[in-house]
mmCIF file of C-alpha atoms in Angstrom:
data_model
loop_
_atom_site.group_PDB
_atom_site.id
_atom_site.type_symbol
_atom_site.label_atom_id
_atom_site.label_comp_id
_atom_site.label_asym_id
_atom_site.label_seq_id
_atom_site.Cartn_x
_atom_site.Cartn_y
_atom_site.Cartn_z
ATOM 1 C CA UNK A 1 109.998 67.103 84.134
ATOM 2 C CA UNK A 2 111.923 69.056 81.522
ATOM 3 C CA UNK A 3 115.233 70.864 81.848
ATOM 4 C CA UNK A 4 115.936 74.168 80.121
ATOM 5 C CA UNK A 5 118.364 73.502 77.243
ATOM 6 C CA UNK A 6 120.668 76.377 78.300
ATOM 7 C CA UNK A 7 121.152 77.680 74.797
ATOM 8 C CA UNK A 8 124.380 79.404 73.907
ATOM 9 C CA UNK A 9 123.385 83.103 73.935
ATOM 10 C CA UNK A 10 125.497 83.569 70.799
ATOM 11 C CA UNK A 11 123.659 82.230 67.757
ATOM 12 C CA UNK A 12 126.614 82.519 65.386
ATOM 13 C CA UNK A 13 129.586 84.707 64.499
ATOM 14 C CA UNK A 14 130.159 86.970 61.526
ATOM 15 C CA UNK A 15 133.919 86.912 61.345
ATOM 16 C CA UNK A 16 134.786 87.677 64.973
ATOM 17 C CA UNK A 17 131.563 89.501 65.815
ATOM 18 C CA UNK A 18 129.137 87.481 67.982
ATOM 19 C CA UNK A 19 125.478 87.636 66.952
ATOM 20 C CA UNK A 20 123.257 86.997 69.972
ATOM 21 C CA UNK A 21 119.886 85.281 69.903
ATOM 22 C CA UNK A 22 118.372 88.191 71.789
ATOM 23 C CA UNK A 23 119.495 90.592 69.075
ATOM 24 C CA UNK A 24 117.979 88.322 66.445
ATOM 25 C CA UNK A 25 114.631 88.291 68.244
ATOM 26 C CA UNK A 26 114.660 92.097 68.291
ATOM 27 C CA UNK A 27 115.470 92.096 64.569
ATOM 28 C CA UNK A 28 112.581 89.700 63.935
ATOM 29 C CA UNK A 29 110.287 91.988 65.953
ATOM 30 C CA UNK A 30 111.221 95.002 63.822
ATOM 31 C CA UNK A 31 110.773 93.083 60.550
ATOM 32 C CA UNK A 32 107.361 91.795 61.647
ATOM 33 C CA UNK A 33 106.320 95.329 62.591
ATOM 34 C CA UNK A 34 107.275 96.625 59.135
ATOM 35 C CA UNK A 35 105.367 93.848 57.378
ATOM 36 C CA UNK A 36 102.228 94.191 59.481
ATOM 37 C CA UNK A 37 102.205 98.002 59.590
ATOM 38 C CA UNK A 38 102.508 98.139 55.800
ATOM 39 C CA UNK A 39 99.465 95.879 55.635
ATOM 40 C CA UNK A 40 97.644 98.288 57.931
ATOM 41 C CA UNK A 41 98.405 101.460 55.944
ATOM 42 C CA UNK A 42 97.080 99.702 52.826
ATOM 43 C CA UNK A 43 93.617 99.381 54.393
ATOM 44 C CA UNK A 44 91.241 101.882 52.725
ATOM 45 C CA UNK A 45 90.356 103.826 55.888
ATOM 46 C CA UNK A 46 94.027 104.360 56.740
ATOM 47 C CA UNK A 47 95.063 105.127 53.162
ATOM 48 C CA UNK A 48 92.278 107.704 52.952
ATOM 49 C CA UNK A 49 93.921 109.592 55.812
ATOM 50 C CA UNK A 50 97.179 109.774 53.851
ATOM 51 C CA UNK A 51 99.203 107.019 55.532
ATOM 52 C CA UNK A 52 102.135 105.793 53.433
ATOM 53 C CA UNK A 53 104.951 103.232 53.647
ATOM 54 C CA UNK A 54 107.358 106.057 54.418
ATOM 55 C CA UNK A 55 105.309 106.799 57.536
ATOM 56 C CA UNK A 56 105.773 103.183 58.613
ATOM 57 C CA UNK A 57 109.565 103.418 58.266
ATOM 58 C CA UNK A 58 109.598 106.566 60.387
ATOM 59 C CA UNK A 59 107.229 105.035 62.915
ATOM 60 C CA UNK A 60 109.674 102.176 63.424
ATOM 61 C CA UNK A 61 112.533 104.630 64.050
ATOM 62 C CA UNK A 62 110.547 106.632 66.592
ATOM 63 C CA UNK A 63 109.202 103.460 68.167
ATOM 64 C CA UNK A 64 112.658 101.928 68.651
ATOM 65 C CA UNK A 65 113.829 105.078 70.420
ATOM 66 C CA UNK A 66 110.741 105.026 72.625
ATOM 67 C CA UNK A 67 111.149 101.354 73.522
ATOM 68 C CA UNK A 68 114.850 101.569 74.358
ATOM 69 C CA UNK A 69 114.813 104.864 76.273
ATOM 70 C CA UNK A 70 111.447 104.322 77.923
ATOM 71 C CA UNK A 71 112.181 100.705 78.767
ATOM 72 C CA UNK A 72 115.457 101.580 80.453
ATOM 73 C CA UNK A 73 114.282 104.611 82.385
ATOM 74 C CA UNK A 74 111.068 102.795 83.310
ATOM 75 C CA UNK A 75 113.136 99.998 84.856
ATOM 76 C CA UNK A 76 115.183 102.560 86.773
ATOM 77 C CA UNK A 77 112.101 104.369 88.119
ATOM 78 C CA UNK A 78 109.724 101.446 88.671
ATOM 79 C CA UNK A 79 112.066 98.773 89.973
ATOM 80 C CA UNK A 80 115.372 100.107 91.372
ATOM 81 C CA UNK A 81 115.080 103.867 91.914
ATOM 82 C CA UNK A 82 117.197 104.054 95.077
ATOM 83 C CA UNK A 83 119.966 101.867 93.664
ATOM 84 C CA UNK A 84 120.331 104.012 90.553
ATOM 85 C CA UNK A 85 119.991 107.205 92.579
ATOM 86 C CA UNK A 86 123.054 106.056 94.506
ATOM 87 C CA UNK A 87 124.891 105.029 91.320
ATOM 88 C CA UNK A 88 123.506 107.221 88.504
ATOM 89 C CA UNK A 89 126.324 106.225 86.177
ATOM 90 C CA UNK A 90 124.836 102.721 85.977
ATOM 91 C CA UNK A 91 121.665 104.050 84.337
ATOM 92 C CA UNK A 92 123.405 103.957 80.961
ATOM 93 C CA UNK A 93 124.896 100.487 81.553
ATOM 94 C CA UNK A 94 122.189 98.751 79.523
ATOM 95 C CA UNK A 95 124.504 95.793 78.818
ATOM 96 C CA UNK A 96 123.995 94.791 82.452
ATOM 97 C CA UNK A 97 120.289 94.195 81.726
ATOM 98 C CA UNK A 98 117.181 95.863 83.041
ATOM 99 C CA UNK A 99 114.269 96.887 80.807
ATOM 100 C CA UNK A 100 110.630 97.518 81.722
ATOM 101 C CA UNK A 101 107.741 96.877 79.343
ATOM 102 C CA UNK A 102 105.570 99.447 81.086
ATOM 103 C CA UNK A 103 108.350 102.027 80.800
ATOM 104 C CA UNK A 104 108.824 101.091 77.153
ATOM 105 C CA UNK A 105 105.091 101.593 76.599
ATOM 106 C CA UNK A 106 105.283 105.098 78.056
ATOM 107 C CA UNK A 107 108.301 105.793 75.857
ATOM 108 C CA UNK A 108 106.429 104.639 72.769
ATOM 109 C CA UNK A 109 103.401 106.765 73.708
ATOM 110 C CA UNK A 110 105.600 109.865 73.883
ATOM 111 C CA UNK A 111 107.353 108.934 70.644
ATOM 112 C CA UNK A 112 104.045 108.395 68.835
ATOM 113 C CA UNK A 113 102.684 111.689 70.147
ATOM 114 C CA UNK A 114 105.751 113.461 68.783
ATOM 115 C CA UNK A 115 105.451 111.635 65.440
ATOM 116 C CA UNK A 116 101.761 112.543 65.134
ATOM 117 C CA UNK A 117 102.482 116.183 65.948
ATOM 118 C CA UNK A 118 105.218 116.325 63.295
ATOM 119 C CA UNK A 119 103.088 114.662 60.599
ATOM 120 C CA UNK A 120 99.692 116.133 61.400
ATOM 121 C CA UNK A 121 98.043 112.914 62.604
ATOM 122 C CA UNK A 122 95.888 112.758 65.700
ATOM 123 C CA UNK A 123 97.449 110.804 68.540
ATOM 124 C CA UNK A 124 94.909 107.974 68.563
ATOM 125 C CA UNK A 125 95.159 107.653 64.784
ATOM 126 C CA UNK A 126 98.796 106.735 65.274
ATOM 127 C CA UNK A 127 98.293 104.363 68.198
ATOM 128 C CA UNK A 128 95.302 102.670 66.539
ATOM 129 C CA UNK A 129 97.455 101.962 63.490
ATOM 130 C CA UNK A 130 100.348 100.392 65.393
ATOM 131 C CA UNK A 131 98.394 98.552 68.129
ATOM 132 C CA UNK A 132 97.734 95.326 66.156
ATOM 133 C CA UNK A 133 101.363 95.293 64.976
ATOM 134 C CA UNK A 134 102.916 95.289 68.459
ATOM 135 C CA UNK A 135 102.080 91.836 69.955
ATOM 136 C CA UNK A 136 104.307 89.913 67.537
ATOM 137 C CA UNK A 137 107.230 92.010 68.744
ATOM 138 C CA UNK A 138 106.291 91.203 72.327
ATOM 139 C CA UNK A 139 106.197 87.527 71.393
ATOM 140 C CA UNK A 140 109.723 87.728 69.975
ATOM 141 C CA UNK A 141 110.949 89.409 73.154
ATOM 142 C CA UNK A 142 109.517 86.620 75.324
ATOM 143 C CA UNK A 143 111.066 84.034 73.049
ATOM 144 C CA UNK A 144 114.403 85.763 73.629
ATOM 145 C CA UNK A 145 113.797 85.604 77.386
ATOM 146 C CA UNK A 146 113.229 81.861 77.127
ATOM 147 C CA UNK A 147 116.329 81.269 75.012
ATOM 148 C CA UNK A 148 118.395 83.220 77.553
ATOM 149 C CA UNK A 149 116.810 81.274 80.423
ATOM 150 C CA UNK A 150 115.810 84.494 82.221
ATOM 151 C CA UNK A 151 112.575 85.670 83.860
ATOM 152 C CA UNK A 152 111.705 82.084 84.752
ATOM 153 C CA UNK A 153 108.455 81.076 86.407
ATOM 154 C CA UNK A 154 107.365 80.218 89.931
ATOM 155 C CA UNK A 155 107.709 76.672 91.304
ATOM 156 C CA UNK A 156 105.297 74.251 89.641
ATOM 157 C CA UNK A 157 103.813 70.857 90.459
ATOM 158 C CA UNK A 158 106.416 68.271 89.371
ATOM 159 C CA UNK A 159 103.575 66.361 87.745
ATOM 160 C CA UNK A 160 102.919 69.191 85.307
ATOM 161 C CA UNK A 161 104.035 67.781 81.920
ATOM 162 C CA UNK A 162 105.750 70.994 80.847
ATOM 163 C CA UNK A 163 107.256 71.930 84.226
ATOM 164 C CA UNK A 164 110.872 72.880 83.624
ATOM 165 C CA UNK A 165 114.034 73.148 85.675
ATOM 166 C CA UNK A 166 115.981 76.356 85.032
ATOM 167 C CA UNK A 167 119.609 75.806 86.140
ATOM 168 C CA UNK A 168 120.076 79.573 85.808
ATOM 169 C CA UNK A 169 117.870 80.007 88.892
ATOM 170 C CA UNK A 170 120.628 78.444 91.058
ATOM 171 C CA UNK A 171 118.068 76.668 93.247
ATOM 172 C CA UNK A 172 119.417 74.615 96.143
ATOM 173 C CA UNK A 173 117.453 71.723 94.649
ATOM 174 C CA UNK A 174 116.253 71.155 91.103
ATOM 175 C CA UNK A 175 112.976 73.044 91.402
ATOM 176 C CA UNK A 176 110.472 72.468 88.572
ATOM 177 C CA UNK A 177 109.062 75.781 87.411
ATOM 178 C CA UNK A 178 106.500 77.211 85.057
ATOM 179 C CA UNK A 179 108.075 78.273 81.736
ATOM 180 C CA UNK A 180 106.346 81.622 82.156
ATOM 181 C CA UNK A 181 108.232 83.151 79.234
ATOM 182 C CA UNK A 182 106.352 80.775 76.936
ATOM 183 C CA UNK A 183 103.054 81.579 78.645
ATOM 184 C CA UNK A 184 103.669 85.245 77.872
ATOM 185 C CA UNK A 185 104.780 84.385 74.337
ATOM 186 C CA UNK A 186 101.417 82.685 73.780
ATOM 187 C CA UNK A 187 99.225 85.133 75.734
ATOM 188 C CA UNK A 188 100.435 88.692 75.282
ATOM 189 C CA UNK A 189 102.091 87.674 72.029
ATOM 190 C CA UNK A 190 100.216 85.314 69.735
ATOM 191 C CA UNK A 191 96.732 85.354 71.307
ATOM 192 C CA UNK A 192 96.667 89.136 71.648
ATOM 193 C CA UNK A 193 97.874 89.484 68.059
ATOM 194 C CA UNK A 194 95.042 87.307 66.728
ATOM 195 C CA UNK A 195 92.414 89.265 68.695
ATOM 196 C CA UNK A 196 93.702 92.678 67.617
ATOM 197 C CA UNK A 197 94.328 91.704 64.005
ATOM 198 C CA UNK A 198 90.795 90.373 63.601
ATOM 199 C CA UNK A 199 89.428 93.508 65.291
ATOM 200 C CA UNK A 200 91.422 95.693 62.881
ATOM 201 C CA UNK A 201 89.883 94.170 59.766
ATOM 202 C CA UNK A 202 87.040 96.707 59.910
ATOM 203 C CA UNK A 203 87.135 100.454 60.616
ATOM 204 C CA UNK A 204 86.640 101.119 64.326
ATOM 205 C CA UNK A 205 85.941 104.292 66.306
ATOM 206 C CA UNK A 206 89.087 106.265 67.004
ATOM 207 C CA UNK A 207 90.861 105.046 70.180
ATOM 208 C CA UNK A 208 88.931 101.747 70.291
ATOM 209 C CA UNK A 209 91.861 99.749 68.921
ATOM 210 C CA UNK A 210 94.294 101.379 71.338
ATOM 211 C CA UNK A 211 91.920 100.721 74.223
ATOM 212 C CA UNK A 212 91.561 97.061 73.308
ATOM 213 C CA UNK A 213 95.343 96.705 73.205
ATOM 214 C CA UNK A 214 95.674 98.118 76.720
ATOM 215 C CA UNK A 215 92.926 95.844 78.046
ATOM 216 C CA UNK A 216 94.290 92.762 76.295
ATOM 217 C CA UNK A 217 97.894 93.250 77.268
ATOM 218 C CA UNK A 218 97.028 94.262 80.805
ATOM 219 C CA UNK A 219 94.896 91.139 81.325
ATOM 220 C CA UNK A 220 97.409 88.781 79.735
ATOM 221 C CA UNK A 221 100.286 90.228 81.759
ATOM 222 C CA UNK A 222 98.256 90.233 84.988
ATOM 223 C CA UNK A 223 97.425 86.535 84.568
ATOM 224 C CA UNK A 224 100.962 85.582 83.537
ATOM 225 C CA UNK A 225 102.394 87.225 86.650
ATOM 226 C CA UNK A 226 100.744 84.522 88.781
ATOM 227 C CA UNK A 227 103.132 82.058 87.113
ATOM 228 C CA UNK A 228 106.210 84.284 86.823
ATOM 229 C CA UNK A 229 108.770 84.481 89.618
ATOM 230 C CA UNK A 230 108.617 87.973 91.190
ATOM 231 C CA UNK A 231 111.801 90.032 91.124
ATOM 232 C CA UNK A 232 113.851 88.935 94.115
ATOM 233 C CA UNK A 233 114.605 92.520 95.111
ATOM 234 C CA UNK A 234 110.875 93.391 95.161
ATOM 235 C CA UNK A 235 108.937 90.263 96.026
ATOM 236 C CA UNK A 236 105.166 90.558 96.226
ATOM 237 C CA UNK A 237 103.361 93.776 97.053
ATOM 238 C CA UNK A 238 99.948 94.553 98.563
ATOM 239 C CA UNK A 239 97.216 91.940 97.981
ATOM 240 C CA UNK A 240 99.956 89.460 97.111
ATOM 241 C CA UNK A 241 100.336 91.040 93.686
ATOM 242 C CA UNK A 242 103.636 91.541 91.907
ATOM 243 C CA UNK A 243 104.956 94.865 90.646
ATOM 244 C CA UNK A 244 104.006 93.811 87.108
ATOM 245 C CA UNK A 245 100.409 93.230 88.176
ATOM 246 C CA UNK A 246 100.127 96.598 89.888
ATOM 247 C CA UNK A 247 101.508 98.291 86.780
ATOM 248 C CA UNK A 248 99.025 96.386 84.593
ATOM 249 C CA UNK A 249 95.910 97.482 86.491
ATOM 250 C CA UNK A 250 96.089 101.134 85.286
ATOM 251 C CA UNK A 251 96.477 99.833 81.736
ATOM 252 C CA UNK A 252 93.282 97.797 81.980
ATOM 253 C CA UNK A 253 91.339 100.703 83.510
ATOM 254 C CA UNK A 254 92.648 103.155 80.912
ATOM 255 C CA UNK A 255 91.766 100.737 78.110
ATOM 256 C CA UNK A 256 88.185 100.340 79.342
ATOM 257 C CA UNK A 257 87.764 104.122 79.649
ATOM 258 C CA UNK A 258 89.143 104.613 76.137
ATOM 259 C CA UNK A 259 86.830 102.047 74.557
ATOM 260 C CA UNK A 260 83.749 103.443 76.308
ATOM 261 C CA UNK A 261 84.716 106.968 75.223
ATOM 262 C CA UNK A 262 85.411 105.826 71.654
ATOM 263 C CA UNK A 263 82.051 104.131 71.137
ATOM 264 C CA UNK A 264 80.045 106.842 72.903
ATOM 265 C CA UNK A 265 81.745 109.468 70.767
ATOM 266 C CA UNK A 266 81.001 107.445 67.625
ATOM 267 C CA UNK A 267 77.346 107.043 68.651
ATOM 268 C CA UNK A 268 76.957 110.796 69.119
ATOM 269 C CA UNK A 269 78.510 111.633 65.734
ATOM 270 C CA UNK A 270 75.520 110.481 63.582
ATOM 271 C CA UNK A 271 73.117 112.307 65.900
ATOM 272 C CA UNK A 272 75.091 115.520 65.524
ATOM 273 C CA UNK A 273 75.189 115.102 61.741
ATOM 274 C CA UNK A 274 71.423 114.475 61.459
ATOM 275 C CA UNK A 275 70.555 117.513 63.574
ATOM 276 C CA UNK A 276 72.812 119.826 61.582
#
C-alpha cells in the first residue's frame, strides 16, 4: 500500500515569488497546445482553409478565457448554486478553489464560436482543429491534481498494488484509495490524445473530430468517476451516478449525434455533386 508523497505545492521560488506546481502544469498545458495546434494548421487540408500560426496564438488566448471563466461559473452553477447565491462575492474568489471541466468546456465552446465569427471560420472547423490538441492539457491538469493530493479516489482493496493513502482526506483510519487522478491522466489525457491524434492524420468530415472528442472524453470521465470519490457536498445522484457522470452523458449523446450527422452529410455531398 502506497502513501501519497504530499508534495510541497510550491515547486520553487523566483526571488520571493512562489511558483506553484499547479501553475506549472497549466503552463505545460498551454505550451503543448501551441506545439500541437501548430502541427495541425500545417496539415494541407487546414492550411488550404487559410489557418496560420497567428490563428493558433489567438485561439490560445480565447481558449484560456473560456476555460477560466467557464470553469469557474460552471462550478458555481453545477455544484454549489445555493451557496454562491447566498454569498455572491465568493464567486470571484478563485483562489479558494472550485473549477468545473464541463463548465470550462462550455466556456471554450462559446469562445471558439466567437473566434470563428471574428475570423470567418465555421464553428466546427475551429473545434475540429483544436480537439486533438486538448487532451494533453487535460492530462497536465490531472497531474496537478495528483501533486496537490486533491480529488482523490474511492476506497480500494488494500491488496491493490497501487492503492494509495491520501493523508489529505483526513480519514479516521488510513484508508487505501484509488489514485483516480492518475486514472484520468491516463484515460482522458494520454489515451484520448493518441486516439484523436491518429484520427486527425487524415481529413475527416466536418464535426467528426469534435464528435469523437465528446464521445471519448465523456466515456473516459464516466468510467473514471466509478473510482473517484464523489464531492462530499453532493454524494451520488440517481442510479448511483455521480454529478460528473450525469454531466458526461449529454456529451456522449451529443458526440454520437455529431458523428452520425458528419458522415451522413459527407455521404450526401458526392451524390449532390454528381447530380448537378
